[in-house]
Coordinates of C-alpha atoms and ligand atoms in Angstrom, one line a residue:
M1 CA 37.8 129.1 71.1
L2 CA 35.6 126.3 70.0
Y3 CA 36.7 122.8 69.9
G4 CA 35.4 120.0 67.8
E5 CA 36.0 116.2 67.7
E6 CA 39.2 116.6 65.6
D7 CA 40.9 118.7 68.2
K8 CA 40.9 116.0 70.8
A9 CA 44.3 114.7 69.6
R10 CA 45.8 118.1 69.7
I11 CA 44.6 118.8 73.2
Q12 CA 46.0 115.4 74.2
S13 CA 49.5 116.2 72.9
T14 CA 49.6 119.6 74.6
A15 CA 48.2 118.4 77.9
P16 CA 50.5 118.9 80.9
I17 CA 52.5 115.7 81.7
F18 CA 51.7 115.8 85.4
G19 CA 48.0 115.3 85.4
S20 CA 48.0 113.0 82.4
K21 CA 46.5 109.5 82.7
E22 CA 49.8 107.8 82.1
E23 CA 51.6 109.7 84.8
G24 CA 48.7 109.4 87.2
Q25 CA 49.1 105.6 87.5
A26 CA 51.9 103.1 88.3
I27 CA 53.7 102.1 85.2
P28 CA 54.3 98.4 84.6
L29 CA 57.9 97.8 85.6
Y30 CA 58.8 94.2 84.6
R31 CA 56.5 93.6 81.6
L32 CA 55.4 95.6 78.6
G33 CA 52.5 97.8 79.1
E34 CA 49.5 97.1 76.9
A35 CA 49.0 100.7 75.5
S36 CA 51.5 103.1 74.0
M37 CA 52.0 106.5 75.5
D38 CA 52.9 110.1 74.4
P39 CA 56.6 110.4 73.7
R40 CA 56.8 113.5 76.0
I41 CA 55.4 111.6 78.9
A42 CA 57.6 108.6 78.3
Y43 CA 60.6 110.9 78.1
R44 CA 59.7 112.6 81.4
L45 CA 59.0 109.3 83.2
V46 CA 62.4 107.8 82.3
K47 CA 64.2 111.1 82.9
D48 CA 62.7 111.4 86.3
E49 CA 63.4 107.8 87.2
L50 CA 67.1 108.7 86.8
L51 CA 66.9 111.9 88.7
D52 CA 68.2 110.8 92.1
E53 CA 71.1 108.8 90.7
G54 CA 74.6 110.0 91.3
N55 CA 75.6 113.1 89.4
A56 CA 78.3 112.1 86.9
R57 CA 80.3 115.3 87.2
Q58 CA 80.7 114.7 90.9
N59 CA 81.6 111.1 90.4
L60 CA 85.3 111.1 91.4
A61 CA 85.4 107.3 91.2
T62 CA 85.5 106.9 87.5
F63 CA 88.2 107.3 84.8
C64 CA 85.5 107.5 82.2
Q65 CA 84.6 110.7 80.6
T66 CA 81.7 112.8 82.0
Y67 CA 82.0 115.8 79.7
M68 CA 82.2 116.5 76.0
E69 CA 81.8 119.7 74.0
D70 CA 78.4 120.5 72.5
E71 CA 79.8 120.1 69.0
A72 CA 81.0 116.6 69.8
I73 CA 77.7 115.7 71.3
L74 CA 75.9 117.0 68.3
L75 CA 78.1 115.1 65.9
M76 CA 77.8 111.9 67.9
S77 CA 74.0 112.2 68.1
E78 CA 73.9 112.8 64.4
T79 CA 75.8 109.6 63.7
L80 CA 74.2 107.2 66.2
E81 CA 72.6 105.2 63.4
K82 CA 75.8 104.3 61.6
N83 CA 77.0 100.8 62.3
A84 CA 80.7 100.8 62.7
I85 CA 81.0 97.2 61.3
D86 CA 79.4 98.1 58.0
K87 CA 82.5 99.2 56.3
S88 CA 81.0 99.0 52.8
E89 CA 77.9 101.1 53.7
Y90 CA 80.0 103.6 55.7
P91 CA 83.4 103.7 54.0
K92 CA 84.1 107.2 55.4
T93 CA 83.5 106.0 58.9
A94 CA 85.9 103.1 58.2
E95 CA 88.5 105.7 56.9
I96 CA 88.0 107.7 60.1
E97 CA 88.8 104.6 62.2
N98 CA 91.8 104.0 60.0
R99 CA 93.1 107.5 60.6
C100 CA 92.6 107.2 64.3
V101 CA 94.6 103.9 64.3
N102 CA 97.4 105.7 62.5
I103 CA 97.3 108.7 64.8
I104 CA 97.4 106.5 67.9
A105 CA 100.2 104.3 66.5
D106 CA 102.2 107.5 65.9
L107 CA 101.4 108.7 69.4
W108 CA 102.8 105.4 70.8
N109 CA 105.9 105.6 68.6
A110 CA 105.2 102.5 66.5
P111 CA 108.5 102.0 64.5
K112 CA 108.3 102.9 60.9
A113 CA 110.3 99.8 59.9
E114 CA 107.5 97.5 61.1
K115 CA 103.9 97.2 60.0
Y116 CA 101.7 98.2 62.8
I117 CA 98.0 97.2 62.8
G118 CA 95.2 98.0 65.2
T119 CA 91.5 98.5 65.7
S120 CA 88.9 100.3 67.7
T121 CA 86.9 98.4 70.3
I122 CA 84.1 99.0 72.8
G123 CA 86.7 99.7 75.5
S124 CA 89.9 98.4 77.0
S125 CA 88.3 95.2 78.2
E126 CA 87.6 94.1 74.6
S127 CA 91.1 95.4 73.6
C128 CA 92.7 93.3 76.4
M129 CA 90.8 90.2 75.3
L130 CA 92.1 90.6 71.7
A131 CA 95.6 91.4 72.8
G132 CA 95.6 88.5 75.2
M133 CA 94.3 86.1 72.5
A134 CA 97.0 87.3 70.2
L135 CA 99.6 86.5 72.9
K136 CA 98.1 83.1 73.4
F137 CA 97.9 82.1 69.7
S138 CA 101.4 83.4 68.9
W139 CA 102.9 81.8 71.9
R140 CA 101.3 78.5 70.9
K141 CA 102.7 78.7 67.4
R142 CA 106.2 79.5 68.6
A143 CA 106.1 76.8 71.3
E144 CA 104.9 74.1 68.9
E145 CA 107.6 75.0 66.5
L146 CA 110.1 74.5 69.3
G147 CA 108.7 71.1 70.0
L148 CA 106.9 71.9 73.3
N149 CA 103.9 69.8 74.3
V150 CA 101.5 72.8 74.6
M151 CA 98.8 70.6 76.0
A152 CA 100.9 69.4 79.0
Q153 CA 100.2 72.4 81.1
K154 CA 98.0 75.5 81.1
P155 CA 99.6 78.5 79.5
N156 CA 100.2 81.4 81.9
L157 CA 100.1 85.2 81.9
I158 CA 102.1 87.3 84.4
M159 CA 101.0 90.6 85.9
S160 CA 100.9 92.5 89.2
S161 CA 98.0 92.1 91.7
G162 CA 96.9 95.6 90.8
Y163 CA 95.4 94.3 87.5
Q164 CA 92.0 95.4 86.3
V165 CA 89.2 92.8 86.4
C166 CA 89.3 92.4 82.6
W167 CA 92.5 90.3 82.9
E168 CA 90.8 87.9 85.3
K169 CA 88.0 87.6 82.8
F170 CA 90.5 87.0 80.0
C171 CA 92.2 84.2 82.0
V172 CA 88.9 82.5 82.9
Y173 CA 87.4 82.8 79.4
W174 CA 90.4 81.5 77.6
D175 CA 91.7 79.1 80.2
I176 CA 94.9 80.8 81.1
E177 CA 96.7 80.5 84.5
M178 CA 97.0 84.0 85.9
R179 CA 100.4 84.4 87.7
V180 CA 100.0 87.3 90.0
V181 CA 102.9 89.3 91.4
P182 CA 101.8 90.8 94.8
M183 CA 102.3 94.6 95.2
E184 CA 104.2 95.9 98.2
I185 CA 103.4 98.8 100.4
D186 CA 106.6 100.7 99.6
H187 CA 106.4 100.0 95.9
M188 CA 102.8 99.4 94.7
S189 CA 103.6 98.4 91.1
L190 CA 105.1 95.4 89.3
N191 CA 108.0 93.8 91.2
I192 CA 110.3 92.9 88.3
D193 CA 112.5 90.3 90.1
Q194 CA 109.4 88.3 91.1
T195 CA 108.0 88.7 87.6
M196 CA 111.1 87.2 86.0
S197 CA 111.1 84.3 88.5
L198 CA 107.6 83.3 87.3
I199 CA 108.5 83.0 83.7
D200 CA 108.6 79.5 82.1
E201 CA 108.0 77.9 78.6
Y202 CA 104.3 78.2 79.1
T203 CA 104.3 82.0 79.6
I204 CA 102.3 83.7 76.9
G205 CA 103.3 87.1 78.0
I206 CA 103.6 89.7 80.7
V207 CA 101.1 92.6 81.2
G208 CA 102.6 95.9 82.2
I209 CA 100.1 98.4 83.5
L210 CA 100.4 102.1 82.7
G211 CA 98.1 103.3 85.4
I212 CA 97.3 100.7 88.0
T213 CA 93.6 101.0 88.6
Y214 CA 93.9 100.9 92.4
T215 CA 96.4 103.7 92.8
G216 CA 97.2 105.3 89.4
K217 CA 100.8 104.2 89.7
F218 CA 102.9 103.0 86.7
D219 CA 104.7 99.8 86.3
D220 CA 108.3 100.4 85.2
I221 CA 107.9 99.1 81.7
A222 CA 111.4 100.2 80.6
A223 CA 113.0 98.2 83.4
L224 CA 110.9 95.2 82.6
D225 CA 111.8 95.5 78.9
Q226 CA 115.5 95.6 79.8
R227 CA 115.3 92.5 81.9
L228 CA 113.2 90.7 79.4
T229 CA 115.5 91.5 76.5
A230 CA 118.4 90.0 78.5
Y231 CA 116.3 87.0 79.3
N232 CA 115.2 86.5 75.7
N233 CA 118.8 86.5 74.6
T234 CA 119.3 83.3 76.7
T235 CA 116.4 81.3 75.5
D236 CA 114.3 80.2 72.4
Y237 CA 111.2 80.7 74.4
K238 CA 110.8 84.4 74.0
V239 CA 108.4 86.4 76.1
F240 CA 106.9 89.7 75.2
I241 CA 105.0 92.6 76.9
H242 CA 101.5 93.8 76.4
V243 CA 101.0 97.2 78.0
D244 CA 97.6 97.9 79.5
A245 CA 97.6 101.6 79.1
A246 CA 93.8 102.0 79.6
S247 CA 94.2 105.2 81.4
G248 CA 97.9 106.2 80.7
G249 CA 97.9 105.7 77.0
F250 CA 96.2 109.0 76.2
F251 CA 97.7 110.9 79.0
T252 CA 101.4 110.2 79.3
P253 CA 102.3 110.9 75.6
F254 CA 101.1 114.5 76.1
V255 CA 102.2 115.2 79.6
N256 CA 105.4 113.1 80.0
P257 CA 106.5 112.3 76.4
E258 CA 110.0 111.6 77.7
L259 CA 108.7 108.6 79.7
V260 CA 109.6 105.5 77.7
W261 CA 106.9 102.9 78.0
D262 CA 105.6 102.3 74.5
F263 CA 106.7 100.8 71.2
R264 CA 110.1 102.5 71.6
L265 CA 110.7 99.4 73.8
K266 CA 111.4 96.4 71.6
T267 CA 109.7 93.8 73.7
V268 CA 106.4 95.8 73.9
I269 CA 104.4 94.2 71.1
S270 CA 100.9 95.5 71.8
I271 CA 99.2 98.3 73.7
N272 CA 95.7 99.1 74.6
A273 CA 94.0 102.3 75.8
S274 CA 90.5 103.5 76.5
G275 CA 89.4 106.3 74.3
H276 CA 86.7 107.0 76.9
K277 CA 89.3 107.6 79.7
Y278 CA 91.9 110.3 78.9
G279 CA 91.1 110.1 75.2
L280 CA 88.2 112.3 76.3
V281 CA 85.3 110.5 74.7
Y282 CA 82.1 109.3 76.4
P283 CA 82.0 105.6 77.3
G284 CA 82.1 103.1 74.5
I285 CA 85.5 103.4 72.7
G286 CA 88.8 101.6 73.2
W287 CA 91.9 100.9 71.0
V288 CA 94.5 98.2 70.6
I289 CA 97.6 98.3 68.4
W290 CA 100.2 95.7 67.6
R291 CA 103.6 97.0 66.6
D292 CA 103.8 94.5 63.7
T293 CA 101.3 92.3 61.9
S294 CA 103.5 89.3 62.8
Y295 CA 102.2 89.5 66.4
L296 CA 98.6 89.2 65.4
P297 CA 98.0 85.6 64.3
E298 CA 96.0 85.3 61.1
E299 CA 93.4 83.0 62.7
L300 CA 92.2 85.9 64.7
V301 CA 91.5 88.1 61.7
F302 CA 88.2 87.9 59.9
N303 CA 87.2 89.7 56.7
V304 CA 84.1 91.8 56.2
S305 CA 83.1 93.3 52.9
Y306 CA 84.3 96.7 52.0
L307 CA 83.7 98.6 48.7
G308 CA 83.2 95.4 46.7
G309 CA 86.3 93.8 48.2
E310 CA 87.1 92.7 51.7
V311 CA 88.8 94.3 54.7
P312 CA 90.3 92.5 57.7
T313 CA 88.7 93.1 61.1
M314 CA 89.4 91.9 64.5
A315 CA 86.7 92.3 67.2
I316 CA 84.7 90.3 69.7
N317 CA 81.6 92.5 69.1
F318 CA 80.1 93.0 65.7
S319 CA 77.4 95.7 65.4
H320 CA 77.8 98.9 67.4
S321 CA 77.3 102.6 66.7
A322 CA 80.1 104.5 65.1
S323 CA 79.3 107.6 67.0
Q324 CA 82.0 107.0 69.7
L325 CA 84.5 106.5 67.0
I326 CA 83.5 109.7 65.3
G327 CA 83.6 111.5 68.7
Q328 CA 87.2 110.3 69.1
Y329 CA 88.2 111.6 65.7
Y330 CA 86.5 114.9 66.5
N331 CA 88.7 115.2 69.6
F332 CA 91.8 114.4 67.7
L333 CA 91.0 117.0 65.0
R334 CA 89.7 119.6 67.4
L335 CA 92.4 119.4 70.1
G336 CA 95.5 118.3 68.4
V337 CA 98.7 117.7 70.5
E338 CA 98.4 121.2 72.0
G339 CA 94.8 120.8 73.1
Y340 CA 95.3 117.4 74.8
R341 CA 98.5 118.6 76.5
A342 CA 96.8 121.8 77.8
I343 CA 93.8 119.9 79.1
H344 CA 95.8 117.1 80.7
R345 CA 98.3 119.5 82.3
R346 CA 95.5 121.4 83.8
T347 CA 93.9 118.2 85.1
K348 CA 97.2 117.3 86.7
D349 CA 97.5 120.7 88.3
V350 CA 94.1 120.2 89.9
A351 CA 95.2 116.7 91.1
L352 CA 98.3 118.2 92.7
F353 CA 96.3 120.9 94.3
I354 CA 93.9 118.4 95.8
S355 CA 96.7 116.2 97.1
H356 CA 98.5 119.2 98.5
E357 CA 95.4 120.3 100.4
I358 CA 94.7 116.8 101.7
T359 CA 98.4 116.5 102.8
N360 CA 98.1 119.8 104.7
L361 CA 95.3 118.3 106.9
G362 CA 97.9 116.1 108.5
L363 CA 95.7 113.1 108.8
F364 CA 96.5 111.2 105.6
D365 CA 99.4 109.3 104.0
I366 CA 99.4 110.2 100.3
Q367 CA 99.8 107.0 98.2
N368 CA 99.7 108.9 94.9
S369 CA 99.9 112.6 94.6
G370 CA 98.9 112.9 91.0
E371 CA 102.4 113.2 89.6
N372 CA 102.0 110.5 87.0
L373 CA 98.3 110.2 86.3
P374 CA 96.0 112.8 87.9
I375 CA 94.8 110.4 90.5
V376 CA 95.0 111.2 94.2
C377 CA 95.1 108.2 96.6
Y378 CA 95.5 108.4 100.4
S379 CA 95.0 106.3 103.5
L380 CA 94.5 107.4 107.1
K381 CA 97.8 107.8 109.0
E382 CA 98.3 105.0 111.6
G383 CA 97.9 105.7 115.3
L384 CA 95.6 108.7 115.0
D385 CA 93.3 109.4 117.9
I386 CA 90.1 109.5 115.9
N387 CA 87.0 107.4 115.9
W388 CA 86.0 107.6 112.3
T389 CA 87.3 105.8 109.2
L390 CA 87.5 106.6 105.5
Y391 CA 84.1 104.9 105.1
E392 CA 82.4 107.5 107.3
L393 CA 84.3 110.2 105.5
A394 CA 83.0 108.8 102.1
D395 CA 79.4 108.9 103.5
R396 CA 79.7 112.5 104.6
L397 CA 81.1 113.5 101.1
A398 CA 78.2 111.6 99.5
M399 CA 75.8 113.9 101.3
K400 CA 77.2 116.7 99.2
G401 CA 77.0 114.6 96.1
W402 CA 80.7 113.6 95.8
Q403 CA 81.3 110.0 95.1
V404 CA 84.7 109.0 96.4
P405 CA 85.5 105.3 96.4
T406 CA 87.0 103.6 99.5
Y407 CA 88.5 100.2 99.3
P408 CA 91.2 97.9 100.5
L409 CA 94.3 97.3 98.3
P410 CA 94.6 93.8 96.7
D411 CA 96.3 90.6 98.1
N412 CA 99.2 91.2 100.5
L413 CA 98.0 94.8 101.2
E414 CA 94.3 94.1 102.0
N415 CA 94.7 95.8 105.5
C416 CA 95.5 99.1 103.8
V417 CA 92.2 100.9 103.1
I418 CA 92.5 103.8 100.7
Q419 CA 90.4 106.5 99.1
R420 CA 90.9 107.5 95.4
I421 CA 90.0 110.7 93.6
V422 CA 90.2 110.5 89.8
C423 CA 90.6 114.0 88.4
R424 CA 89.2 114.5 84.9
A425 CA 89.1 117.3 82.4
D426 CA 85.8 118.6 83.7
L427 CA 87.0 118.9 87.3
G428 CA 88.0 122.5 87.1
F429 CA 89.8 124.5 89.8
N430 CA 86.6 126.0 91.1
M431 CA 84.9 122.7 91.5
A432 CA 88.0 121.2 93.1
Q433 CA 88.0 124.1 95.5
E434 CA 84.4 123.3 96.4
F435 CA 85.3 119.7 96.8
K436 CA 88.1 120.7 99.2
D437 CA 85.8 122.8 101.3
D438 CA 83.3 120.0 101.5
F439 CA 86.2 117.6 102.4
V440 CA 87.4 119.9 105.3
E441 CA 83.8 120.4 106.5
A442 CA 83.2 116.6 106.5
I443 CA 86.3 116.0 108.6
D444 CA 85.4 118.9 111.0
Y445 CA 82.0 117.3 111.5
L446 CA 83.5 113.8 112.1
Q447 CA 86.0 115.1 114.6
K448 CA 83.3 116.9 116.6
V449 CA 80.5 114.3 116.7
K450 CA 80.9 111.4 119.1
L451 CA 80.3 108.4 117.0
E452 CA 78.9 105.7 119.3
S453 CA 81.9 103.6 119.1
P454 CA 84.7 103.5 116.6
K455 CA 83.2 101.6 113.8
E456 CA 84.9 98.4 112.9
V457 CA 86.8 98.7 109.6
K458 CA 85.1 96.2 107.4
P459 CA 87.1 96.4 104.2
R460 CA 84.5 96.7 101.6
S461 CA 84.8 98.0 98.1
Q462 CA 82.7 100.3 96.2
G463 CA 83.2 101.0 92.4
F464 CA 86.8 101.7 91.9
T465 CA 87.5 99.5 88.9
H466 CA 86.4 101.8 86.1
Ligands
PLP1 C1 89.6 100.9 83.0 C2 90.7 99.9 82.8 C3 90.4 98.7 82.0 C4 89.1 98.4 81.5 O1 88.8 99.4 80.5 P1 87.3 99.6 79.9 O2 87.6 100.6 78.8 O3 86.5 100.2 80.9 O4 86.9 98.3 79.4 C5 91.4 97.8 81.9 N1 92.7 98.0 82.4 C6 92.9 99.1 83.2 C7 94.3 99.3 83.7 C8 91.9 100.1 83.4 O5 92.2 101.2 84.1

């Protein structure tokens, strides 16, 4: 074949990437390069840059989804350009969000006699900020009406020391005193007696956690509701519960519908959950619902234009893609109650299998077996004659690609170092079996080698908060 001048461009675009001028030299890392480059080469360079990063499917540290169906991915990539806040331009997307809010309110048993209201968010952190602000604003209104000097003291929010970092952020950003109830080794969730003793006129609310990030355990929200109802009957300074159900909100209603933790309890006024945890959507979607509009102060609601009129919104963020929202709706439509139940039950079976296998090794105390959320937590038994720690075990597992976080428990319990395995829908039985084999092999190795000296346990943490 003969080539003329005009074929240069074509030859360029079919030239192998490895061997191209751009690939053959160092790319500028911290400033813009002068020239543009072929999209294929740019794609390959970025893709390769990410190559040796942890493999998401083997990341047993995260609650966030690492798998979605091809149809969901297609739908989401086809809707990336839609801005979720442009309700006027994308009224169908707005309607889809509205349907999701209704579906979730129903899932959490919002009473028909009240007027629930809710919104999508970027994740539970944003949801918790909104719910926390609503608590603060409505507390202030009630307290002022009762004649309290609301400026005399910082308002406070009560929760267990197993809180997720977003609550610390909330308290710092909005100047709230965080009243923390320490967890205890034989309990590891909210101590209700201590919680009640911390309440005063400046308490904006109590956070109950459905799925403590550290261990996956549940606070006893029903018991808290009972105590709080009795307390509220004795005072004008009523206190209410927000449930942080980031991980449990999309799991428990399908797997343990009989567990009462949601709007069936009268003092539970708002609930959040992450769509990207057991709602089975890729990261970037959360939800928050209030049981009645009266718990969401008007000052926090802003109107945006919608079909020639206005629609109320509540969000910290403004522009963001609607694709996550659409992915959530796809899952609701595609899976239904049956689908979610089947997937979550299977995930729980896998968790129980893993904790059973780990128990059988005889070296570990199981902190959470996966019977509530499919989270397996364990620590090394005391008094074992071994010279390795959970940190060395984590390193051995990492050599096979498994990321298993090892960290000390909060406050009070910081001497207890645990490891946590978060089972997700895409950790199938076969993969779990492989994990178990690698786990056993890692321990065999550690038992055989003579580590120079027992390594000091330096309680350090690695990524367990998500
Ligand atoms: C994950 C988690 C959060 C934060 O959720 P994001 O969706 O990641 O913002 C808050 N609270 C609890 C209990 C969590 O598990």
